Every structure is written in structure tokens, then in C-alpha cells.
PDB file of C-alpha atoms in Angstrom:
ATOM      1  CA  MET A   1      -0.029   0.178   0.056  1.00 67.00           C
ATOM      2  CA  ALA A   2       1.613   3.369  -1.286  1.00 85.00           C
ATOM      3  CA  LEU A   3      -0.181   6.433  -0.749  1.00 91.00           C
ATOM      4  CA  GLU A   4       0.651   9.241  -2.979  1.00 93.00           C
ATOM      5  CA  LYS A   5      -0.742  12.723  -3.244  1.00 95.00           C
ATOM      6  CA  VAL A   6      -1.200  14.133  -6.607  1.00 94.00           C
ATOM      7  CA  VAL A   7      -1.544  17.984  -7.489  1.00 95.00           C
ATOM      8  CA  GLU A   8      -2.244  18.977 -11.015  1.00 95.00           C
ATOM      9  CA  VAL A   9      -3.436  21.899 -13.014  1.00 97.00           C
ATOM     10  CA  ASP A  10      -6.750  20.586 -14.439  1.00 96.00           C
ATOM     11  CA  GLN A  11      -8.483  23.597 -15.838  1.00 97.00           C
ATOM     12  CA  ILE A  12      -7.077  26.865 -17.243  1.00 98.00           C
ATOM     13  CA  GLU A  13      -9.450  29.560 -18.195  1.00 98.00           C
ATOM     14  CA  VAL A  14      -8.957  33.085 -19.689  1.00 97.00           C
ATOM     15  CA  LYS A  15     -11.386  35.466 -18.224  1.00 95.00           C
ATOM     16  CA  GLY A  16     -11.671  38.792 -19.986  1.00 92.00           C
ATOM     17  CA  ASP A  17      -8.433  40.675 -21.103  1.00 92.00           C
ATOM     18  CA  TYR A  18      -6.689  40.539 -17.536  1.00 95.00           C
ATOM     19  CA  SER A  19      -7.215  37.256 -15.813  1.00 97.00           C
ATOM     20  CA  ILE A  20      -6.197  33.519 -16.209  1.00 98.00           C
ATOM     21  CA  GLN A  21      -8.198  31.441 -13.661  1.00 98.00           C
ATOM     22  CA  VAL A  22      -6.348  28.368 -12.847  1.00 98.00           C
ATOM     23  CA  ARG A  23      -7.810  25.163 -10.953  1.00 98.00           C
ATOM     24  CA  GLN A  24      -5.641  22.661  -9.187  1.00 97.00           C
ATOM     25  CA  ALA A  25      -7.076  19.415  -8.271  1.00 97.00           C
ATOM     26  CA  THR A  26      -5.629  17.376  -5.561  1.00 97.00           C
ATOM     27  CA  LYS A  27      -6.032  13.451  -5.297  1.00 96.00           C
ATOM     28  CA  VAL A  28      -4.871  10.724  -3.133  1.00 95.00           C
ATOM     29  CA  LEU A  29      -3.791   7.571  -5.019  1.00 94.00           C
ATOM     30  CA  ASP A  30      -3.433   4.281  -3.348  1.00 92.00           C
ATOM     31  CA  ASP A  31      -1.149   2.082  -5.712  1.00 89.00           C
ATOM     32  CA  GLY A  32      -2.169   4.229  -8.596  1.00 88.00           C
ATOM     33  CA  LYS A  33      -6.011   4.126  -7.885  1.00 91.00           C
ATOM     34  CA  GLN A  34      -7.789   7.162  -6.548  1.00 92.00           C
ATOM     35  CA  ILE A  35      -9.369   6.903  -3.144  1.00 92.00           C
ATOM     36  CA  GLY A  36     -11.591   9.425  -1.946  1.00 90.00           C
ATOM     37  CA  GLY A  37     -12.655  12.632  -3.486  1.00 92.00           C
ATOM     38  CA  VAL A  38     -10.834  15.266  -5.352  1.00 95.00           C
ATOM     39  CA  SER A  39     -10.387  18.687  -3.687  1.00 97.00           C
ATOM     40  CA  TYR A  40     -10.138  21.906  -5.780  1.00 97.00           C
ATOM     41  CA  HIS A  41      -8.123  25.079  -5.320  1.00 97.00           C
ATOM     42  CA  ARG A  42      -8.433  28.099  -7.582  1.00 97.00           C
ATOM     43  CA  HIS A  43      -6.367  31.224  -8.184  1.00 97.00           C
ATOM     44  CA  VAL A  44      -6.126  33.996 -10.599  1.00 98.00           C
ATOM     45  CA  VAL A  45      -3.101  35.236 -12.432  1.00 98.00           C
ATOM     46  CA  HIS A  46      -3.158  39.002 -13.476  1.00 97.00           C
ATOM     47  CA  PRO A  47      -0.702  41.088 -15.807  1.00 97.00           C
ATOM     48  CA  ASP A  48       0.977  42.440 -12.604  1.00 95.00           C
ATOM     49  CA  MET A  49       1.979  39.289 -11.104  1.00 96.00           C
ATOM     50  CA  ASN A  50       4.792  37.067 -11.011  1.00 97.00           C
ATOM     51  CA  TRP A  51       3.774  33.752 -12.763  1.00 96.00           C
ATOM     52  CA  SER A  52       7.313  32.246 -13.255  1.00 96.00           C
ATOM     53  CA  SER A  53       6.464  29.505 -10.722  1.00 96.00           C
ATOM     54  CA  GLU A  54       3.128  28.603 -12.340  1.00 96.00           C
ATOM     55  CA  ASP A  55       2.386  25.299 -14.287  1.00 96.00           C
ATOM     56  CA  ALA A  56       4.215  25.310 -17.583  1.00 96.00           C
ATOM     57  CA  LYS A  57       0.870  25.582 -19.625  1.00 97.00           C
ATOM     58  CA  VAL A  58      -0.143  28.777 -17.421  1.00 97.00           C
ATOM     59  CA  LYS A  59       3.349  30.364 -17.951  1.00 97.00           C
ATOM     60  CA  LYS A  60       2.984  29.915 -21.673  1.00 97.00           C
ATOM     61  CA  ILE A  61      -0.616  31.563 -21.765  1.00 97.00           C
ATOM     62  CA  ALA A  62       0.457  34.330 -19.577  1.00 97.00           C
ATOM     63  CA  ASP A  63       3.546  35.036 -21.503  1.00 97.00           C
ATOM     64  CA  SER A  64       1.437  35.330 -24.783  1.00 96.00           C
ATOM     65  CA  LEU A  65      -1.291  37.282 -23.374  1.00 96.00           C
ATOM     66  CA  PHE A  66       0.392  39.592 -20.905  1.00 97.00           C
ATOM     67  CA  ASP A  67       2.553  41.862 -23.215  1.00 96.00           C
ATOM     68  CA  ALA A  68       3.686  45.407 -22.452  1.00 95.00           C
ATOM     69  CA  ASP A  69       0.497  47.014 -23.782  1.00 95.00           C
ATOM     70  CA  CYS A  70      -1.697  44.485 -21.700  1.00 96.00           C
ATOM     71  CA  LYS A  71       0.154  45.178 -18.477  1.00 96.00           C
ATOM     72  CA  GLU A  72      -0.116  48.980 -19.104  1.00 96.00           C
ATOM     73  CA  ALA A  73      -3.981  48.772 -19.840  1.00 95.00           C
ATOM     74  CA  TRP A  74      -4.160  46.730 -16.587  1.00 96.00           C
ATOM     75  CA  TYR A  75      -2.280  49.335 -14.648  1.00 96.00           C
ATOM     76  CA  LEU A  76      -4.490  52.285 -16.156  1.00 95.00           C
ATOM     77  CA  GLN A  77      -7.724  50.320 -15.264  1.00 94.00           C
ATOM     78  CA  ARG A  78      -6.567  49.547 -11.717  1.00 94.00           C
ATOM     79  CA  ASN A  79      -5.181  53.005 -10.867  1.00 94.00           C
ATOM     80  CA  GLY A  80      -6.736  55.417 -13.159  1.00 94.00           C
ATOM     81  CA  TYR A  81      -3.694  56.813 -14.558  1.00 95.00           C
ATOM     82  CA  PRO A  82      -0.956  55.625 -16.720  1.00 96.00           C
ATOM     83  CA  SER A  83       2.462  53.998 -15.180  1.00 94.00           C
ATOM     84  CA  GLY A  84       5.503  56.326 -15.111  1.00 93.00           C
ATOM     85  CA  ASP A  85       6.036  59.856 -14.369  1.00 94.00           C
ATOM     86  CA  PRO A  86       3.149  62.255 -14.882  1.00 95.00           C
ATOM     87  CA  SER A  87       3.275  64.106 -17.907  1.00 94.00           C
ATOM     88  CA  ASP A  88       1.274  67.059 -20.013  1.00 94.00           C
ATOM     89  CA  SER A  89      -0.099  63.912 -22.200  1.00 95.00           C
ATOM     90  CA  TRP A  90      -1.998  62.838 -19.172  1.00 95.00           C
ATOM     91  CA  SER A  91      -5.556  63.893 -18.849  1.00 92.00           C
ATOM     92  CA  LYS A  92      -6.567  66.384 -16.151  1.00 90.00           C
ATOM     93  CA  ALA A  93      -8.664  63.469 -14.516  1.00 89.00           C
ATOM     94  CA  GLN A  94      -5.690  61.145 -14.483  1.00 94.00           C
ATOM     95  CA  LEU A  95      -3.471  63.756 -12.963  1.00 94.00           C
ATOM     96  CA  GLY A  96      -6.287  64.302 -10.319  1.00 92.00           C
ATOM     97  CA  LYS A  97      -6.425  60.495  -9.507  1.00 94.00           C
ATOM     98  CA  TYR A  98      -2.592  60.450  -9.406  1.00 95.00           C
ATOM     99  CA  CYS A  99      -2.599  63.310  -6.827  1.00 94.00           C
ATOM    100  CA  SER A 100      -5.219  61.612  -4.861  1.00 94.00           C
ATOM    101  CA  SER A 101      -3.276  58.400  -4.598  1.00 94.00           C
ATOM    102  CA  HIS A 102      -0.138  60.101  -3.650  1.00 94.00           C
ATOM    103  CA  SER A 103      -1.855  62.297  -1.064  1.00 95.00           C
ATOM    104  CA  ILE A 104      -0.962  65.613  -2.730  1.00 94.00           C
ATOM    105  CA  ASP A 105      -3.308  68.381  -2.090  1.00 93.00           C
ATOM    106  CA  TYR A 106      -5.247  69.746  -5.088  1.00 92.00           C
ATOM    107  CA  ASN A 107      -8.607  71.526  -6.069  1.00 90.00           C
ATOM    108  CA  ALA A 108     -10.651  68.777  -7.530  1.00 86.00           C
ATOM    109  CA  MET A 109     -13.092  69.264 -10.566  1.00 77.00           C
ATOM    110  CA  ASN A 110     -16.841  69.164  -9.761  1.00 76.00           C
ATOM    111  CA  ALA A 111     -19.155  66.318 -10.797  1.00 72.00           C
ATOM    112  CA  ASP A 112     -19.495  67.897 -14.226  1.00 75.00           C
ATOM    113  CA  GLY A 113     -15.828  67.679 -14.787  1.00 68.00           C
ATOM    114  CA  GLN A 114     -15.567  71.580 -14.389  1.00 76.00           C
ATOM    115  CA  GLY A 115     -13.257  73.791 -12.309  1.00 79.00           C
ATOM    116  CA  GLY A 116     -10.582  72.597 -10.063  1.00 87.00           C
ATOM    117  CA  ASP A 117      -6.961  72.820 -10.773  1.00 90.00           C
ATOM    118  CA  SER A 118      -5.762  73.102 -14.388  1.00 91.00           C
ATOM    119  CA  LYS A 119      -3.432  70.429 -15.953  1.00 90.00           C
ATOM    120  CA  ALA A 120      -0.439  72.852 -15.447  1.00 93.00           C
ATOM    121  CA  GLU A 121      -1.379  73.495 -11.860  1.00 93.00           C
ATOM    122  CA  LEU A 122      -1.608  69.895 -11.181  1.00 93.00           C
ATOM    123  CA  LEU A 123       1.663  68.997 -12.716  1.00 94.00           C
ATOM    124  CA  GLU A 124       3.014  71.944 -10.659  1.00 94.00           C
ATOM    125  CA  LYS A 125       1.831  70.602  -7.369  1.00 93.00           C
ATOM    126  CA  ILE A 126       3.207  66.988  -8.416  1.00 93.00           C
ATOM    127  CA  GLU A 127       6.731  68.384  -9.189  1.00 92.00           C
ATOM    128  CA  ALA A 128       6.454  70.299  -5.859  1.00 92.00           C
ATOM    129  CA  ASP A 129       5.559  67.389  -3.988  1.00 90.00           C
ATOM    130  CA  LYS A 130       8.708  65.389  -5.600  1.00 85.00           C
ATOM    131  CA  GLY A 131      10.984  68.124  -4.615  1.00 78.00           C
ATOM    132  CA  GLU A 132       9.970  67.807  -0.816  1.00 70.00           C
TER     133      GLU A 132
END
């Protein structure tokens, strides 16, 4: 009687543009025959994660799906502004979100998207905060 625990990835699903859902099945074998039920564990892989320790099939899918453009789109979706240093190419809303997430005081626009600091003023405040 030789008991053996086997863990294998038995299901991989691409969900939307930014998620790979992985299901692992754990089985107990007795001389090669399954005894008892199967237990499952699920986890999700996103573009900003390190997938180097994933199953080979998952790595291959992640490598092909999560290119630089996908990673940037994921970052923008999650944060509301692009990665990197703020610049004049960013929208006023993106600069405002950057200020909010970095605790930089600024005058926000109203619900209609009017008023508040201009793009130039937001960039000045961000630069001043970096100098502190």
C-alpha cells in the first residue's frame, strides 16, 4: 500500500483581458488508484503578478497574453492613470487621480468635470511634492 498525493492543474480559463483562472486538483492515490474525492483550489493570475512559478501551460498562456500593452492597460484600469511619471500627455482626470493616490493636495473638479486645478497647476503640485 503506497499512498501518493497528486496535485495537478486540471483547468485553465482566460477570463476577460486581464485574468487567467487556474484550478488545481488534489487527489490521493493508493497504488495508482484514486481513493476518496478530489479537492480543488482556484487562483487567478493577472498581468502585474509574477507567474514564473506557475504550471508550464499557465506560464505559456500568460507570456503570450500579458505583453507590455496589456500590462499598461491593466495598470491604467486599476489605478486610473498611466504608469511612469506624470506628464502633459495625461488627462486632467488622470493627474487628479495620481494626486489623490499620492496624498497631494489639489482642487478637484466638480461632478460635471468642471473647475478645479488646471493640468498645468496639477503638474506643478506634483513636481513640488517630488521636491519635498
